[in-house]
Amino acid sequence: MIVLGIETSCDETSAAVLEDGRLLSNVIYSQIDTHRIYGGVVPEIAAREHMARLPAVVDEAMKKAHVTFSELHGVAVTNRPGLAGGLIVGVSYAKALCSALDIKLIGVDHLEAHMLSPFLENEAFKFPFLGLVISGGHTNVYLAEDFGAYKLLGSTRDDAAGEAFDKVAKMLGLPYPGGPSISKAALSGDPQKIVFPQPQMKDSSFDFSFSGIKTSVLYYLQRNEEKLKSGEVTKEDVAAAFQKALSRSISNKMRRIFAAHPVASVAITGGVAANAFLRSEIEKVAAEKHIGVYVPSMLLCTDNAGMVAYAGYEHLRRGTTSGMDMEIATASEM
Ligand code: KG4
Ligand code: ZN
C-alpha cells in the first residue's frame, strides 16, 4: 500500500511517500527564512508560500520515492489542527489529487501524526505507551492504548512549551524560531546562576503551565538590566536557567504520570522534543521506573509529512478514510 502524505499546517511545506509503513521519501521545505524577519509565522504569508511550493514539493517526494501517481492508494493530509489558510491549501490539493486519481483521502490529526512518529524508526516501539506531544502549539500527554484509543491525561493551561521558548527567545533578542536559539545559547550559559520558580498547581491534575516561568524571565530581565549590561549575568545564563526550569517542570510532571500509568515506553514527540536538555531530564525520570524513551530523529521531530503519511496509512489499513466533504479544523479533536 503506497500513501502520499501532505503537511501544510504551519510553516513547513512537506510531502512524503510511504510504502507499507516504510518511508520512501520525506521532503520538507521550511518557510523559516521567509517568516524570520517578522519574528514569527505570518499566517497569510504561510498560506501563499504553501500554495506556491506544494506542487513542486510533492513532485520531488514522488521522484525521490521512484513512485508514479498511478501507484498511489491514498493521500493523507493534515486537516487539523493548524493555521486555517495553510490547512485549506493542503486539503484542497489532496482532494484534487484523490478525485483525479480516484483514490482514498485520509484526513490526519497533526497531533496523532507527531505522537505515532516513533513507529517509523523503532521496531521495538509498541502500544500501550505514554505519548508526549510538545510543539509550538500544544503540550499534551496521552495514554495511547492502541491505534485510535488515546486518552488525554494532561495539557497546558496557558502557553505551549514551544510557544514559551519562542516568547522567551524574543525577550532575549534571540532569533526566531526560539527553541533552537535558546538551546544553542544555553550551551554556553550557566544554568545555576538564576533559579526560575516552578509552577505551583493547586490541584493534582497532570496539566502543565509555562506562563509563570516565562513571566519570571521577563521580570528578571527588567530588574537586572545592570547585571546584564556589566556581563555579571549573560543572555546565555538566562537561556540555560529558563530551559532548565521548563524542562524540570515537564519532567517532574512526567514522574507523577509514570507512577500513575506504569507502561513500558514513553514517546517524546513534536518540535520541542528536539531539545536535548529536556530529553535528558525526562530520560532520568523514566529510568527511575525502567521506562523506555523513544524520540524521533530530528527530521521527524519537527513538522514533516512523513509522520502524516504514517498515521494516514494506519487509518487506510483500517478503512477509516474521509469523504470529499472533509473540512479543516483549527483545533485538535484528540
Ligand atoms: O512540531 P513543530 O515543528 O510545529 C508545531 O506543530 O508547532 O514545533 C515547533 C516548535 C517551535 O516552538 C520551536 O521553537 C520548537 O518547536 N523547537 C524547539 C527546538 N527546536 C524546535 N524547542 C526547544 N528546543 C529545540 N531544540
Ligand atoms: Zn507539529
mmCIF file of C-alpha atoms and ligand atoms in Angstrom:
data_model
loop_
_atom_site.group_PDB
_atom_site.id
_atom_site.type_symbol
_atom_site.label_atom_id
_atom_site.label_comp_id
_atom_site.label_asym_id
_atom_site.label_seq_id
_atom_site.Cartn_x
_atom_site.Cartn_y
_atom_site.Cartn_z
ATOM 1 C CA MET A 1 0.000 0.000 0.000
ATOM 2 C CA ILE A 2 1.515 3.341 -1.073
ATOM 3 C CA VAL A 3 0.427 6.598 0.570
ATOM 4 C CA LEU A 4 1.353 10.189 -0.209
ATOM 5 C CA GLY A 5 1.470 12.427 2.881
ATOM 6 C CA ILE A 6 0.965 16.196 2.833
ATOM 7 C CA GLU A 7 1.694 18.642 5.671
ATOM 8 C CA THR A 8 0.908 22.373 5.460
ATOM 9 C CA SER A 9 -0.489 23.191 8.918
ATOM 10 C CA CYS A 10 2.155 25.730 9.948
ATOM 11 C CA ASP A 11 5.367 26.895 8.282
ATOM 12 C CA GLU A 12 6.718 23.695 6.746
ATOM 13 C CA THR A 13 5.546 22.658 3.288
ATOM 14 C CA SER A 14 6.132 18.942 3.201
ATOM 15 C CA ALA A 15 5.292 15.832 1.180
ATOM 16 C CA ALA A 16 6.297 12.225 1.786
ATOM 17 C CA VAL A 17 5.765 8.833 0.207
ATOM 18 C CA LEU A 18 5.332 5.759 2.379
ATOM 19 C CA GLU A 19 5.015 2.142 1.352
ATOM 20 C CA ASP A 20 3.626 -0.373 3.872
ATOM 21 C CA GLY A 21 4.704 1.705 6.861
ATOM 22 C CA ARG A 22 8.174 2.486 5.495
ATOM 23 C CA LEU A 23 9.184 5.944 4.280
ATOM 24 C CA LEU A 24 10.434 6.167 0.689
ATOM 25 C CA SER A 25 10.826 9.959 0.791
ATOM 26 C CA ASN A 26 10.147 12.890 3.121
ATOM 27 C CA VAL A 27 10.692 16.301 1.513
ATOM 28 C CA ILE A 28 10.465 19.364 3.759
ATOM 29 C CA TYR A 29 10.542 22.942 2.561
ATOM 30 C CA SER A 30 10.862 25.172 5.618
ATOM 31 C CA GLN A 31 9.485 28.700 5.362
ATOM 32 C CA ILE A 32 11.514 29.874 8.363
ATOM 33 C CA ASP A 33 13.647 32.273 6.294
ATOM 34 C CA THR A 34 10.511 33.992 4.998
ATOM 35 C CA HIS A 35 8.953 34.465 8.442
ATOM 36 C CA ARG A 36 12.116 35.244 10.413
ATOM 37 C CA ILE A 37 12.065 38.974 9.706
ATOM 38 C CA TYR A 38 8.576 39.174 11.266
ATOM 39 C CA GLY A 39 9.708 37.331 14.409
ATOM 40 C CA GLY A 40 7.084 34.618 13.947
ATOM 41 C CA VAL A 41 4.837 32.851 11.441
ATOM 42 C CA VAL A 42 2.581 35.212 9.447
ATOM 43 C CA PRO A 43 -0.454 33.035 8.593
ATOM 44 C CA GLU A 44 -1.351 34.798 5.328
ATOM 45 C CA ILE A 45 2.208 34.620 4.003
ATOM 46 C CA ALA A 46 2.460 30.977 5.106
ATOM 47 C CA ALA A 47 -0.663 30.058 3.122
ATOM 48 C CA ARG A 48 0.647 31.784 -0.013
ATOM 49 C CA GLU A 49 4.015 30.031 0.322
ATOM 50 C CA HIS A 50 2.318 26.646 0.721
ATOM 51 C CA MET A 51 0.333 27.339 -2.435
ATOM 52 C CA ALA A 52 3.440 28.311 -4.376
ATOM 53 C CA ARG A 53 5.635 25.451 -3.115
ATOM 54 C CA LEU A 54 3.408 22.440 -2.566
ATOM 55 C CA PRO A 55 3.202 21.143 -6.170
ATOM 56 C CA ALA A 56 7.000 21.116 -6.545
ATOM 57 C CA VAL A 57 7.472 19.579 -3.087
ATOM 58 C CA VAL A 58 5.013 16.778 -3.958
ATOM 59 C CA ASP A 59 6.733 16.169 -7.315
ATOM 60 C CA GLU A 60 10.099 15.945 -5.590
ATOM 61 C CA ALA A 61 8.771 13.480 -2.983
ATOM 62 C CA MET A 62 7.307 11.293 -5.755
ATOM 63 C CA LYS A 63 10.528 11.438 -7.757
ATOM 64 C CA LYS A 64 12.722 10.590 -4.760
ATOM 65 C CA ALA A 65 10.471 7.626 -3.952
ATOM 66 C CA HIS A 66 10.502 6.427 -7.594
ATOM 67 C CA VAL A 67 6.726 6.206 -7.452
ATOM 68 C CA THR A 68 4.222 7.394 -10.064
ATOM 69 C CA PHE A 69 0.831 8.926 -9.228
ATOM 70 C CA SER A 70 -0.989 5.895 -10.642
ATOM 71 C CA GLU A 71 0.690 3.695 -7.990
ATOM 72 C CA LEU A 72 -0.786 5.646 -5.041
ATOM 73 C CA HIS A 73 -3.555 4.094 -2.927
ATOM 74 C CA GLY A 74 -4.347 7.190 -0.919
ATOM 75 C CA VAL A 75 -3.396 10.727 0.069
ATOM 76 C CA ALA A 76 -3.058 11.538 3.774
ATOM 77 C CA VAL A 77 -3.219 15.209 4.637
ATOM 78 C CA THR A 78 -3.156 17.164 7.900
ATOM 79 C CA ASN A 79 -6.642 18.668 8.171
ATOM 80 C CA ARG A 80 -6.390 19.680 11.849
ATOM 81 C CA PRO A 81 -5.128 21.478 13.950
ATOM 82 C CA GLY A 82 -3.201 24.377 12.438
ATOM 83 C CA LEU A 83 -3.447 27.681 10.612
ATOM 84 C CA ALA A 84 -6.616 27.722 8.520
ATOM 85 C CA GLY A 85 -5.079 29.116 5.313
ATOM 86 C CA GLY A 86 -2.308 26.519 5.176
ATOM 87 C CA LEU A 87 -4.668 23.654 6.021
ATOM 88 C CA ILE A 88 -7.003 24.707 3.200
ATOM 89 C CA VAL A 89 -4.135 24.667 0.691
ATOM 90 C CA GLY A 90 -3.037 21.154 1.701
ATOM 91 C CA VAL A 91 -6.553 19.724 1.905
ATOM 92 C CA SER A 92 -7.647 21.245 -1.431
ATOM 93 C CA TYR A 93 -4.570 19.863 -3.147
ATOM 94 C CA ALA A 94 -5.120 16.409 -1.606
ATOM 95 C CA LYS A 95 -8.780 16.395 -2.632
ATOM 96 C CA ALA A 96 -7.898 17.350 -6.201
ATOM 97 C CA LEU A 97 -5.353 14.522 -6.412
ATOM 98 C CA CYS A 98 -7.743 11.957 -4.913
ATOM 99 C CA SER A 99 -10.537 12.928 -7.229
ATOM 100 C CA ALA A 100 -8.311 12.901 -10.333
ATOM 101 C CA LEU A 101 -6.755 9.532 -9.414
ATOM 102 C CA ASP A 102 -9.877 8.036 -7.825
ATOM 103 C CA ILE A 103 -8.037 7.058 -4.636
ATOM 104 C CA LYS A 104 -8.735 7.427 -0.889
ATOM 105 C CA LEU A 105 -8.469 10.681 1.008
ATOM 106 C CA ILE A 106 -7.382 10.462 4.650
ATOM 107 C CA GLY A 107 -7.643 13.477 6.971
ATOM 108 C CA VAL A 108 -4.997 13.282 9.680
ATOM 109 C CA ASP A 109 -4.797 14.987 13.071
ATOM 110 C CA HIS A 110 -1.361 16.608 13.264
ATOM 111 C CA LEU A 111 -1.011 15.622 16.944
ATOM 112 C CA GLU A 112 -1.722 11.967 16.221
ATOM 113 C CA ALA A 113 0.902 12.139 13.450
ATOM 114 C CA HIS A 114 3.510 13.536 15.876
ATOM 115 C CA MET A 115 2.641 11.000 18.568
ATOM 116 C CA LEU A 116 2.915 7.961 16.284
ATOM 117 C CA SER A 117 6.158 9.110 14.620
ATOM 118 C CA PRO A 118 8.420 6.750 16.661
ATOM 119 C CA PHE A 119 6.785 3.821 14.814
ATOM 120 C CA LEU A 120 8.627 4.968 11.680
ATOM 121 C CA GLU A 121 12.036 4.254 13.170
ATOM 122 C CA ASN A 122 11.701 1.790 16.035
ATOM 123 C CA GLU A 123 10.545 -1.772 15.612
ATOM 124 C CA ALA A 124 10.581 -2.205 19.402
ATOM 125 C CA PHE A 125 8.115 0.644 19.923
ATOM 126 C CA LYS A 126 4.693 -0.741 20.848
ATOM 127 C CA PHE A 127 1.332 0.117 22.381
ATOM 128 C CA PRO A 128 0.497 0.895 25.129
ATOM 129 C CA PHE A 129 2.724 3.932 25.634
ATOM 130 C CA LEU A 130 2.634 7.421 27.078
ATOM 131 C CA GLY A 131 2.721 9.977 24.282
ATOM 132 C CA LEU A 132 4.074 13.424 24.993
ATOM 133 C CA VAL A 133 3.396 15.873 22.158
ATOM 134 C CA ILE A 134 5.324 19.102 22.737
ATOM 135 C CA SER A 135 5.238 21.599 19.922
ATOM 136 C CA GLY A 136 4.755 25.268 19.164
ATOM 137 C CA GLY A 137 1.010 24.999 19.620
ATOM 138 C CA HIS A 138 0.498 22.082 22.030
ATOM 139 C CA THR A 139 1.794 20.386 25.142
ATOM 140 C CA ASN A 140 -0.321 17.281 25.582
ATOM 141 C CA VAL A 141 0.301 13.944 27.223
ATOM 142 C CA TYR A 142 -1.745 10.922 26.195
ATOM 143 C CA LEU A 143 -2.101 7.349 27.295
ATOM 144 C CA ALA A 144 -2.064 5.618 23.904
ATOM 145 C CA GLU A 145 -3.559 2.178 24.465
ATOM 146 C CA ASP A 146 -3.956 1.193 20.853
ATOM 147 C CA PHE A 147 -4.266 2.797 17.451
ATOM 148 C CA GLY A 148 -7.054 5.378 17.781
ATOM 149 C CA ALA A 149 -7.515 4.717 21.531
ATOM 150 C CA TYR A 150 -5.916 7.775 23.088
ATOM 151 C CA LYS A 151 -6.732 9.183 26.499
ATOM 152 C CA LEU A 152 -5.677 12.788 27.104
ATOM 153 C CA LEU A 153 -4.084 12.813 30.575
ATOM 154 C CA GLY A 154 -2.964 16.430 30.684
ATOM 155 C CA SER A 155 -2.347 19.523 28.597
ATOM 156 C CA THR A 156 -1.075 23.039 29.087
ATOM 157 C CA ARG A 157 -3.318 25.540 30.783
ATOM 158 C CA ASP A 158 -1.608 28.506 29.144
ATOM 159 C CA ASP A 159 1.341 28.601 26.731
ATOM 160 C CA ALA A 160 2.549 25.577 24.811
ATOM 161 C CA ALA A 161 6.160 24.671 25.657
ATOM 162 C CA GLY A 162 7.392 25.718 22.195
ATOM 163 C CA GLU A 163 5.488 28.970 22.479
ATOM 164 C CA ALA A 164 7.245 29.693 25.799
ATOM 165 C CA PHE A 165 10.621 29.009 24.124
ATOM 166 C CA ASP A 166 9.698 31.329 21.246
ATOM 167 C CA LYS A 167 8.500 34.140 23.555
ATOM 168 C CA VAL A 168 11.495 33.975 25.898
ATOM 169 C CA ALA A 169 13.853 33.986 22.896
ATOM 170 C CA LYS A 170 12.169 37.183 21.730
ATOM 171 C CA MET A 171 12.680 38.773 25.183
ATOM 172 C CA LEU A 172 16.363 37.869 24.956
ATOM 173 C CA GLY A 173 16.686 39.231 21.430
ATOM 174 C CA LEU A 174 17.463 35.773 20.036
ATOM 175 C CA PRO A 175 16.280 34.894 16.503
ATOM 176 C CA TYR A 176 13.084 33.035 15.590
ATOM 177 C CA PRO A 177 12.362 30.161 15.990
ATOM 178 C CA GLY A 178 13.164 30.491 19.656
ATOM 179 C CA GLY A 179 13.569 26.829 20.608
ATOM 180 C CA PRO A 180 16.735 26.148 18.620
ATOM 181 C CA SER A 181 18.107 29.628 19.517
ATOM 182 C CA ILE A 182 17.628 29.062 23.228
ATOM 183 C CA SER A 183 19.054 25.559 23.222
ATOM 184 C CA LYS A 184 22.120 26.842 21.361
ATOM 185 C CA ALA A 185 22.584 29.842 23.689
ATOM 186 C CA ALA A 186 22.051 27.643 26.768
ATOM 187 C CA LEU A 187 25.062 25.520 25.811
ATOM 188 C CA SER A 188 27.403 28.357 26.823
ATOM 189 C CA GLY A 189 25.340 29.537 29.808
ATOM 190 C CA ASP A 190 25.412 28.629 33.493
ATOM 191 C CA PRO A 191 22.048 27.092 34.472
ATOM 192 C CA GLN A 192 22.825 27.505 38.205
ATOM 193 C CA LYS A 193 23.182 31.305 38.242
ATOM 194 C CA ILE A 194 19.448 32.034 38.285
ATOM 195 C CA VAL A 195 16.657 29.850 39.615
ATOM 196 C CA PHE A 196 13.284 30.449 37.997
ATOM 197 C CA PRO A 197 10.420 29.137 40.148
ATOM 198 C CA GLN A 198 8.489 26.001 39.272
ATOM 199 C CA PRO A 199 4.763 26.406 38.529
ATOM 200 C CA GLN A 200 2.634 25.788 41.594
ATOM 201 C CA MET A 201 -0.515 23.943 40.539
ATOM 202 C CA LYS A 202 -3.211 23.934 43.168
ATOM 203 C CA ASP A 203 -4.693 20.605 42.117
ATOM 204 C CA SER A 204 -3.335 17.153 41.446
ATOM 205 C CA SER A 205 -4.019 17.162 37.697
ATOM 206 C CA PHE A 206 -1.426 16.273 35.089
ATOM 207 C CA ASP A 207 -1.789 19.637 33.367
ATOM 208 C CA PHE A 208 1.184 21.830 32.538
ATOM 209 C CA SER A 209 1.693 25.579 32.925
ATOM 210 C CA PHE A 210 4.558 27.600 31.497
ATOM 211 C CA SER A 211 3.406 31.219 31.571
ATOM 212 C CA GLY A 212 4.698 31.660 35.155
ATOM 213 C CA ILE A 213 8.239 30.681 34.171
ATOM 214 C CA LYS A 214 8.010 32.966 31.134
ATOM 215 C CA THR A 215 6.849 35.898 33.290
ATOM 216 C CA SER A 216 9.632 35.241 35.811
ATOM 217 C CA VAL A 217 12.148 35.602 32.972
ATOM 218 C CA LEU A 218 10.536 38.901 31.927
ATOM 219 C CA TYR A 219 10.681 40.292 35.493
ATOM 220 C CA TYR A 220 14.239 39.081 35.904
ATOM 221 C CA LEU A 221 15.319 40.890 32.736
ATOM 222 C CA GLN A 222 13.537 44.082 33.802
ATOM 223 C CA ARG A 223 15.052 44.047 37.292
ATOM 224 C CA ASN A 224 18.580 43.068 36.372
ATOM 225 C CA GLU A 225 19.454 45.329 33.466
ATOM 226 C CA GLU A 226 22.674 46.421 35.191
ATOM 227 C CA LYS A 227 23.912 42.877 35.766
ATOM 228 C CA LEU A 228 23.236 42.038 32.123
ATOM 229 C CA LYS A 229 24.966 45.198 30.916
ATOM 230 C CA SER A 230 28.034 44.592 33.052
ATOM 231 C CA GLY A 231 28.235 40.975 31.939
ATOM 232 C CA GLU A 232 27.810 39.655 35.503
ATOM 233 C CA VAL A 233 24.918 37.674 34.054
ATOM 234 C CA THR A 234 24.663 36.824 30.344
ATOM 235 C CA LYS A 235 21.767 36.090 27.984
ATOM 236 C CA GLU A 236 23.174 32.585 27.773
ATOM 237 C CA ASP A 237 22.821 32.180 31.568
ATOM 238 C CA VAL A 238 19.171 33.276 31.361
ATOM 239 C CA ALA A 239 18.536 30.897 28.450
ATOM 240 C CA ALA A 240 20.119 27.995 30.366
ATOM 241 C CA ALA A 241 18.144 28.736 33.559
ATOM 242 C CA PHE A 242 14.876 29.051 31.621
ATOM 243 C CA GLN A 243 15.497 25.820 29.711
ATOM 244 C CA LYS A 244 16.265 24.054 32.984
ATOM 245 C CA ALA A 245 13.156 25.386 34.778
ATOM 246 C CA LEU A 246 10.825 24.478 31.902
ATOM 247 C CA SER A 247 12.402 21.044 31.448
ATOM 248 C CA ARG A 248 12.208 20.281 35.185
ATOM 249 C CA SER A 249 8.556 21.280 35.286
ATOM 250 C CA ILE A 250 7.832 18.789 32.496
ATOM 251 C CA SER A 251 9.993 16.017 33.946
ATOM 252 C CA ASN A 252 8.503 16.449 37.438
ATOM 253 C CA LYS A 253 5.027 16.110 35.961
ATOM 254 C CA MET A 254 6.136 13.081 33.956
ATOM 255 C CA ARG A 255 7.439 11.431 37.133
ATOM 256 C CA ARG A 256 3.906 11.584 38.572
ATOM 257 C CA ILE A 257 2.377 10.394 35.310
ATOM 258 C CA PHE A 258 4.805 7.439 35.145
ATOM 259 C CA ALA A 259 3.792 6.452 38.686
ATOM 260 C CA ALA A 260 0.080 6.635 37.878
ATOM 261 C CA HIS A 261 0.326 4.894 34.483
ATOM 262 C CA PRO A 262 3.045 2.258 34.566
ATOM 263 C CA VAL A 263 3.637 1.438 30.882
ATOM 264 C CA ALA A 264 6.825 0.193 29.218
ATOM 265 C CA SER A 265 7.506 3.201 26.992
ATOM 266 C CA VAL A 266 7.138 6.912 26.554
ATOM 267 C CA ALA A 267 7.303 8.783 23.232
ATOM 268 C CA ILE A 268 8.602 12.357 23.262
ATOM 269 C CA THR A 269 7.459 13.978 20.030
ATOM 270 C CA GLY A 270 6.848 17.385 18.433
ATOM 271 C CA GLY A 271 9.279 20.210 17.694
ATOM 272 C CA VAL A 272 10.342 20.737 21.322
ATOM 273 C CA ALA A 273 11.426 17.083 21.517
ATOM 274 C CA ALA A 274 14.436 18.308 19.524
ATOM 275 C CA ASN A 275 15.675 19.857 22.796
ATOM 276 C CA ALA A 276 18.456 17.626 24.127
ATOM 277 C CA PHE A 277 18.372 19.037 27.670
ATOM 278 C CA LEU A 278 14.648 18.413 28.041
ATOM 279 C CA ARG A 279 15.028 14.915 26.653
ATOM 280 C CA SER A 280 17.767 14.065 29.129
ATOM 281 C CA GLU A 281 15.655 15.339 32.046
ATOM 282 C CA ILE A 282 12.745 13.122 31.001
ATOM 283 C CA GLU A 283 15.125 10.206 30.391
ATOM 284 C CA LYS A 284 16.324 10.486 34.005
ATOM 285 C CA VAL A 285 12.846 10.167 35.498
ATOM 286 C CA ALA A 286 11.883 7.435 33.005
ATOM 287 C CA ALA A 287 14.975 5.443 34.036
ATOM 288 C CA GLU A 288 13.798 5.527 37.673
ATOM 289 C CA LYS A 289 10.769 3.479 36.527
ATOM 290 C CA HIS A 290 12.609 1.463 33.843
ATOM 291 C CA ILE A 291 10.511 3.080 31.125
ATOM 292 C CA GLY A 292 11.944 3.094 27.590
ATOM 293 C CA VAL A 293 12.180 6.529 25.979
ATOM 294 C CA TYR A 294 11.510 6.896 22.255
ATOM 295 C CA VAL A 295 12.355 10.146 20.485
ATOM 296 C CA PRO A 296 12.131 10.528 16.712
ATOM 297 C CA SER A 297 15.219 11.684 14.828
ATOM 298 C CA MET A 298 15.473 15.478 14.397
ATOM 299 C CA LEU A 299 13.799 15.466 10.969
ATOM 300 C CA LEU A 300 10.787 13.563 12.306
ATOM 301 C CA CYS A 301 10.513 15.693 15.499
ATOM 302 C CA THR A 302 9.626 18.938 13.750
ATOM 303 C CA ASP A 303 6.807 19.205 11.221
ATOM 304 C CA ASN A 304 7.076 16.787 8.304
ATOM 305 C CA ALA A 305 4.756 14.859 6.003
ATOM 306 C CA GLY A 306 6.385 11.508 6.777
ATOM 307 C CA MET A 307 4.551 11.300 10.090
ATOM 308 C CA VAL A 308 1.296 12.328 8.359
ATOM 309 C CA ALA A 309 1.722 9.609 5.739
ATOM 310 C CA TYR A 310 2.300 7.044 8.515
ATOM 311 C CA ALA A 311 -0.828 7.986 10.516
ATOM 312 C CA GLY A 312 -2.783 8.061 7.237
ATOM 313 C CA TYR A 313 -1.506 4.609 6.289
ATOM 314 C CA GLU A 314 -2.713 3.178 9.622
ATOM 315 C CA HIS A 315 -6.152 4.718 9.004
ATOM 316 C CA LEU A 316 -6.265 3.469 5.423
ATOM 317 C CA ARG A 317 -5.444 -0.091 6.537
ATOM 318 C CA ARG A 318 -8.414 0.062 8.868
ATOM 319 C CA GLY A 319 -10.699 1.619 6.287
ATOM 320 C CA THR A 320 -11.153 4.848 8.243
ATOM 321 C CA THR A 321 -10.887 7.227 5.305
ATOM 322 C CA SER A 322 -12.506 10.617 4.717
ATOM 323 C CA GLY A 323 -15.131 11.866 2.283
ATOM 324 C CA MET A 324 -14.598 14.585 -0.285
ATOM 325 C CA ASP A 325 -16.617 16.865 2.003
ATOM 326 C CA MET A 326 -13.875 16.660 4.665
ATOM 327 C CA GLU A 327 -13.347 20.008 6.349
ATOM 328 C CA ILE A 328 -10.399 21.611 8.056
ATOM 329 C CA ALA A 329 -10.377 22.466 11.782
ATOM 330 C CA THR A 330 -8.047 24.816 13.626
ATOM 331 C CA ALA A 331 -8.304 22.755 16.844
ATOM 332 C CA SER A 332 -7.426 19.112 17.520
ATOM 333 C CA GLU A 333 -10.109 16.614 18.475
ATOM 334 C CA MET A 334 -7.641 14.411 20.317
HETATM 335 O O1 KG4 B 1 6.169 20.494 15.894
HETATM 336 P P1 KG4 B 1 6.640 21.805 15.395
HETATM 337 O O2 KG4 B 1 7.661 21.822 14.283
HETATM 338 O O3 KG4 B 1 5.449 22.693 14.902
HETATM 339 C C1 KG4 B 1 4.214 22.700 15.577
HETATM 340 O O4 KG4 B 1 3.421 21.757 15.361
HETATM 341 O O5 KG4 B 1 4.054 23.640 16.399
HETATM 342 O O6 KG4 B 1 7.210 22.606 16.661
HETATM 343 C C2 KG4 B 1 7.705 23.891 16.538
HETATM 344 C C3 KG4 B 1 8.168 24.359 17.906
HETATM 345 C C4 KG4 B 1 8.630 25.818 17.928
HETATM 346 O O7 KG4 B 1 8.013 26.467 19.023
HETATM 347 C C5 KG4 B 1 10.137 25.716 18.115
HETATM 348 O O8 KG4 B 1 10.696 26.819 18.805
HETATM 349 C C6 KG4 B 1 10.254 24.444 18.923
HETATM 350 O O9 KG4 B 1 9.295 23.573 18.346
HETATM 351 N N1 KG4 B 1 11.584 23.850 18.850
HETATM 352 C C7 KG4 B 1 12.397 23.707 19.918
HETATM 353 C C8 KG4 B 1 13.619 23.180 19.433
HETATM 354 N N2 KG4 B 1 13.503 23.010 18.084
HETATM 355 C C9 KG4 B 1 12.249 23.417 17.746
HETATM 356 N N3 KG4 B 1 12.191 24.000 21.206
HETATM 357 C C10 KG4 B 1 13.198 23.760 22.067
HETATM 358 N N4 KG4 B 1 14.398 23.286 21.687
HETATM 359 C C11 KG4 B 1 14.659 22.979 20.404
HETATM 360 N N5 KG4 B 1 15.852 22.499 20.046
HETATM 361 ZN ZN ZN B 2 3.890 19.989 14.742
#
